[in-house]
Structures are given as C-alpha cells and as structure tokens.
C-alpha cells in the first residue's frame, strides 16, 4: 500500500491510500511465503513478504497494460506471487531448517547451493505448461460455444445483477453535500468566513 501511495504521489502529486492495494498486498505476502514457510528464517520471510508486495504491483500494472480483465487482481496475487514464492524458496531456504524438515542437503542459493533454485524454476515451468495444456483447449471450446464471456450489455450492467439477481455495491455515489464537505476538508485554501451583520455593527 505504501509503495503504491509513493508511486501515485510521484505521478499525480496527491497522496492516496488504496485499501485494495493494502488487502492484496497482505495476501501477496502470505502467498509469497507459503512455499518456503518451513525452511525460511523469520528475517527471510520478512524480505520475501516485502518483495511480494512489489511483485503484486508489477503484475497488476502489467495486466492493465496488456488489457487483461482481472477485477480482483487474482493473477498478480496468486500467479505472480506463487512464482515468486517458489523462487524465494530456492534463494532463502536455510540449510538447518531444510535438514530438520526434509533431511536433505538441498538449500537456498544465498547459502551456497543453486540446485534447489533450479528445481524450483523447473517446477514453475512444469506447472505453467501443465495448466496451459489443460486449460487452453477448454477455453477454446468455451469460446466456440459462445460461453467464454458475457455480452457487452451484461458487462456494462454488471454480473451481480444479470447472474446473481442483485447489485453487490451501491453505485449511486456520494451526495453533492458530502462531496462539498469533502472538498472543503481537503482544500489547502484558507477559508474566510464572512462576519454577520450583528458583528459588523458592533
């Protein structure tokens, strides 16, 4: 969230805190440490979590540039940080913890062995290939049957209404009075309150 705030501030000059970034950033940290939770030291888990937030922001920005629709940023959180978690295990796995958990001498590259990192990268490539091999034909069949995506009108109205019989969010927005109060509260201008007639006469 703070990284996103700094990026937004550098681009727009305004400080904004995005709660979505906060929640998905926290989830990204959890996803990032999942693969290596039994073999990484606490300090390494902290570093992995910080980098996971940056990975999330990078993947989320990439999806927007590629015009891939992911309303809840599941791809950056789970795919992006799933890969980062595997790579991080290959980097940060502690020899002592690996030995306690698995009884093997394979440990992270930062401790002098690159074998585990190579295995993790091979695992990532295998998973991507396996999922692609199974799901791409399925998506092609759905597209051919006209079931791959909803029509443009349903996209505009929202699937909560067309598929779930009710709106999930209040899209009416704030009232004009609330907007005015907000603008006054965030304004940097000094407000001059005119004196009433009684004060002028006194």
CSV table of C-alpha atoms in Angstrom, one decimal:
chain,number,residue,atom,x,y,z
A,1,UNK,CA,0.0,0.0,0.0
A,2,UNK,CA,2.8,2.4,0.9
A,3,UNK,CA,4.7,1.7,-2.3
A,4,UNK,CA,1.6,2.3,-4.3
A,5,UNK,CA,1.0,5.5,-2.4
A,6,UNK,CA,4.5,6.7,-3.2
A,7,UNK,CA,4.1,5.8,-6.9
A,8,UNK,CA,0.8,7.6,-7.1
A,9,UNK,CA,2.2,10.6,-5.3
A,10,UNK,CA,5.2,10.8,-7.7
A,11,UNK,CA,2.8,10.6,-10.7
A,12,UNK,CA,-0.1,12.8,-9.6
A,13,UNK,CA,1.3,14.8,-6.7
A,14,UNK,CA,-1.6,13.6,-4.5
A,15,UNK,CA,-1.3,11.2,-1.5
A,16,UNK,CA,-3.9,8.4,-1.8
A,17,UNK,CA,-4.2,5.2,0.2
A,18,UNK,CA,-5.8,2.3,-1.8
A,19,UNK,CA,-7.4,-0.2,0.5
A,20,UNK,CA,-7.4,-2.8,-2.3
A,21,UNK,CA,-3.7,-2.5,-2.6
A,22,UNK,CA,-3.5,-3.0,1.2
A,23,UNK,CA,-5.5,-6.1,1.2
A,24,UNK,CA,-4.0,-7.7,-1.9
A,25,UNK,CA,-0.5,-6.7,-0.7
A,26,UNK,CA,-1.1,-8.6,2.5
A,27,UNK,CA,-2.4,-11.6,0.6
A,28,UNK,CA,0.6,-11.4,-1.7
A,29,UNK,CA,3.0,-11.6,1.3
A,30,UNK,CA,1.1,-14.7,2.5
A,31,UNK,CA,1.2,-16.4,-0.9
A,32,UNK,CA,4.9,-15.5,-1.3
A,33,UNK,CA,6.0,-17.2,2.0
A,34,UNK,CA,3.7,-20.3,1.6
A,35,UNK,CA,6.2,-22.4,-0.4
A,36,UNK,CA,9.1,-21.8,1.9
A,37,UNK,CA,7.3,-21.3,5.3
A,38,UNK,CA,9.0,-24.4,6.8
A,39,UNK,CA,12.5,-23.7,5.6
A,40,UNK,CA,13.0,-19.9,5.7
A,41,UNK,CA,14.2,-17.9,8.7
A,42,UNK,CA,12.0,-15.1,10.1
A,43,UNK,CA,14.2,-12.4,8.6
A,44,UNK,CA,13.9,-14.0,5.2
A,45,UNK,CA,10.2,-14.3,5.5
A,46,UNK,CA,10.1,-10.5,6.1
A,47,UNK,CA,12.1,-9.8,3.0
A,48,UNK,CA,10.0,-12.3,0.9
A,49,UNK,CA,6.9,-10.5,2.0
A,50,UNK,CA,8.2,-7.0,1.1
A,51,UNK,CA,9.2,-8.2,-2.3
A,52,UNK,CA,5.9,-10.0,-2.8
A,53,UNK,CA,4.2,-6.6,-2.5
A,54,UNK,CA,6.4,-5.2,-5.2
A,55,UNK,CA,5.7,-8.3,-7.4
A,56,UNK,CA,2.0,-7.7,-6.9
A,57,UNK,CA,2.2,-4.1,-8.0
A,58,UNK,CA,4.3,-5.0,-11.1
A,59,UNK,CA,2.0,-7.8,-12.2
A,60,UNK,CA,-1.1,-5.7,-11.6
A,61,UNK,CA,0.3,-2.8,-13.7
A,62,UNK,CA,1.3,-5.3,-16.4
A,63,UNK,CA,-2.3,-6.7,-16.6
A,64,UNK,CA,-3.6,-3.1,-17.1
A,65,UNK,CA,-1.1,-2.5,-19.9
A,66,UNK,CA,-2.0,-5.8,-21.6
A,67,UNK,CA,-5.7,-5.0,-21.2
A,68,UNK,CA,-6.4,-8.3,-19.3
A,69,UNK,CA,-9.5,-8.1,-17.2
A,70,UNK,CA,-8.9,-9.3,-13.6
A,71,UNK,CA,-11.3,-7.4,-11.4
A,72,UNK,CA,-9.9,-8.7,-8.1
A,73,UNK,CA,-6.2,-9.0,-9.1
A,74,UNK,CA,-6.2,-12.8,-8.6
A,75,UNK,CA,-3.5,-13.2,-11.2
A,76,UNK,CA,-0.9,-10.9,-9.6
A,77,UNK,CA,-1.6,-12.2,-6.1
A,78,UNK,CA,-1.7,-16.0,-6.8
A,79,UNK,CA,0.2,-16.5,-10.1
A,80,UNK,CA,2.8,-13.7,-9.7
A,81,UNK,CA,3.5,-14.4,-6.1
A,82,UNK,CA,3.1,-18.1,-6.4
A,83,UNK,CA,6.1,-18.0,-8.8
A,84,UNK,CA,7.9,-15.6,-6.5
A,85,UNK,CA,7.4,-17.9,-3.5
A,86,UNK,CA,8.9,-20.8,-5.3
A,87,UNK,CA,11.9,-18.7,-6.5
A,88,UNK,CA,12.3,-17.3,-3.0
A,89,UNK,CA,12.4,-20.8,-1.5
A,90,UNK,CA,15.3,-21.6,-3.9
A,91,UNK,CA,17.1,-18.4,-2.7
A,92,UNK,CA,16.4,-18.3,1.0
A,93,UNK,CA,15.9,-21.9,2.2
A,94,UNK,CA,18.1,-22.3,5.3
A,95,UNK,CA,20.3,-25.5,5.5
A,96,UNK,CA,19.4,-26.1,9.1
A,97,UNK,CA,15.7,-25.8,8.5
A,98,UNK,CA,15.8,-27.8,5.3
A,99,UNK,CA,17.6,-30.6,7.2
A,100,UNK,CA,15.0,-30.5,10.0
A,101,UNK,CA,12.0,-30.5,7.7
A,102,UNK,CA,13.2,-32.9,4.9
A,103,UNK,CA,16.6,-34.4,5.9
A,104,UNK,CA,18.2,-33.4,2.6
A,105,UNK,CA,21.2,-31.2,1.8
A,106,UNK,CA,19.4,-29.0,-0.7
A,107,UNK,CA,19.2,-25.4,0.4
A,108,UNK,CA,18.9,-21.9,-1.0
A,109,UNK,CA,21.3,-20.2,-3.4
A,110,UNK,CA,22.1,-17.5,-0.8
A,111,UNK,CA,23.6,-20.3,1.4
A,112,UNK,CA,25.8,-21.6,-1.4
A,113,UNK,CA,23.7,-24.1,-3.4
A,114,UNK,CA,21.9,-23.4,-6.6
A,115,UNK,CA,20.4,-26.9,-7.0
A,116,UNK,CA,17.1,-26.1,-5.2
A,117,UNK,CA,16.7,-22.8,-7.2
A,118,UNK,CA,17.0,-24.8,-10.4
A,119,UNK,CA,14.4,-27.3,-9.2
A,120,UNK,CA,12.0,-24.5,-8.2
A,121,UNK,CA,12.3,-22.9,-11.7
A,122,UNK,CA,11.7,-26.3,-13.3
A,123,UNK,CA,8.6,-26.7,-11.1
A,124,UNK,CA,7.3,-23.3,-12.2
A,125,UNK,CA,7.8,-24.1,-15.9
A,126,UNK,CA,6.1,-27.5,-15.5
A,127,UNK,CA,3.1,-26.0,-13.7
A,128,UNK,CA,2.7,-23.3,-16.4
A,129,UNK,CA,2.9,-26.0,-19.1
A,130,UNK,CA,0.5,-28.4,-17.4
A,131,UNK,CA,-2.1,-25.7,-16.7
A,132,UNK,CA,-1.8,-24.3,-20.2
A,133,UNK,CA,-2.1,-27.7,-21.8
A,134,UNK,CA,-5.3,-28.5,-19.9
A,135,UNK,CA,-7.0,-25.1,-19.9
A,136,UNK,CA,-6.3,-23.6,-23.3
A,137,UNK,CA,-8.3,-26.2,-25.2
A,138,UNK,CA,-11.1,-25.8,-22.6
A,139,UNK,CA,-11.1,-22.0,-23.1
A,140,UNK,CA,-11.1,-22.5,-26.9
A,141,UNK,CA,-14.2,-24.8,-26.6
A,142,UNK,CA,-16.0,-22.3,-24.4
A,143,UNK,CA,-15.3,-19.5,-26.8
A,144,UNK,CA,-16.5,-21.6,-29.8
A,145,UNK,CA,-19.7,-22.3,-27.8
A,146,UNK,CA,-20.2,-18.6,-27.0
A,147,UNK,CA,-19.8,-19.2,-23.3
A,148,UNK,CA,-16.4,-17.8,-22.8
A,149,UNK,CA,-17.6,-14.3,-21.9
A,150,UNK,CA,-20.8,-12.4,-21.4
A,151,UNK,CA,-22.1,-9.9,-23.9
A,152,UNK,CA,-21.2,-6.2,-23.8
A,153,UNK,CA,-24.5,-5.1,-22.2
A,154,UNK,CA,-24.1,-7.6,-19.3
A,155,UNK,CA,-20.5,-6.3,-18.8
A,156,UNK,CA,-21.9,-2.7,-18.6
A,157,UNK,CA,-24.8,-3.6,-16.2
A,158,UNK,CA,-22.6,-5.9,-14.1
A,159,UNK,CA,-22.8,-9.6,-13.5
A,160,UNK,CA,-24.1,-9.2,-10.0
A,161,UNK,CA,-27.4,-8.0,-11.5
A,162,UNK,CA,-27.5,-10.3,-14.6
A,163,UNK,CA,-26.3,-13.5,-12.9
A,164,UNK,CA,-26.9,-13.1,-9.2
A,165,UNK,CA,-30.1,-11.1,-9.1
A,166,UNK,CA,-28.9,-8.1,-7.2
A,167,UNK,CA,-26.3,-5.4,-7.0
A,168,UNK,CA,-23.4,-6.0,-4.8
A,169,UNK,CA,-22.3,-2.4,-4.5
A,170,UNK,CA,-24.1,0.9,-4.0
A,171,UNK,CA,-23.0,2.7,-7.2
A,172,UNK,CA,-25.1,5.9,-6.7
A,173,UNK,CA,-22.1,7.7,-5.2
A,174,UNK,CA,-21.9,10.3,-2.5
A,175,UNK,CA,-24.4,13.2,-2.3
A,176,UNK,CA,-23.5,16.6,-3.5
A,177,UNK,CA,-23.5,17.8,0.1
A,178,UNK,CA,-21.0,15.1,1.1
A,179,UNK,CA,-18.8,16.0,-1.9
A,180,UNK,CA,-18.8,19.6,-0.9
A,181,UNK,CA,-17.8,18.8,2.7
A,182,UNK,CA,-15.0,16.6,1.5
A,183,UNK,CA,-13.7,19.2,-0.9
A,184,UNK,CA,-13.7,21.8,1.9
A,185,UNK,CA,-12.0,19.4,4.4
A,186,UNK,CA,-9.2,18.5,1.9
A,187,UNK,CA,-8.8,22.0,0.5
A,188,UNK,CA,-5.4,23.7,1.1
A,189,UNK,CA,-7.0,27.2,0.8
A,190,UNK,CA,-7.7,29.3,3.8
A,191,UNK,CA,-11.5,29.7,4.2
A,192,UNK,CA,-12.7,33.2,5.0
A,193,UNK,CA,-15.9,33.2,6.9
A,194,UNK,CA,-17.8,36.5,6.5
A,195,UNK,CA,-18.9,38.2,9.7
A,196,UNK,CA,-22.7,38.5,10.2
A,197,UNK,CA,-24.5,41.9,10.4
A,198,UNK,CA,-24.5,41.9,14.2
A,199,UNK,CA,-20.7,41.7,14.5
A,200,UNK,CA,-20.2,44.4,11.9
A,201,UNK,CA,-22.5,46.9,13.7
A,202,UNK,CA,-20.8,46.2,17.0
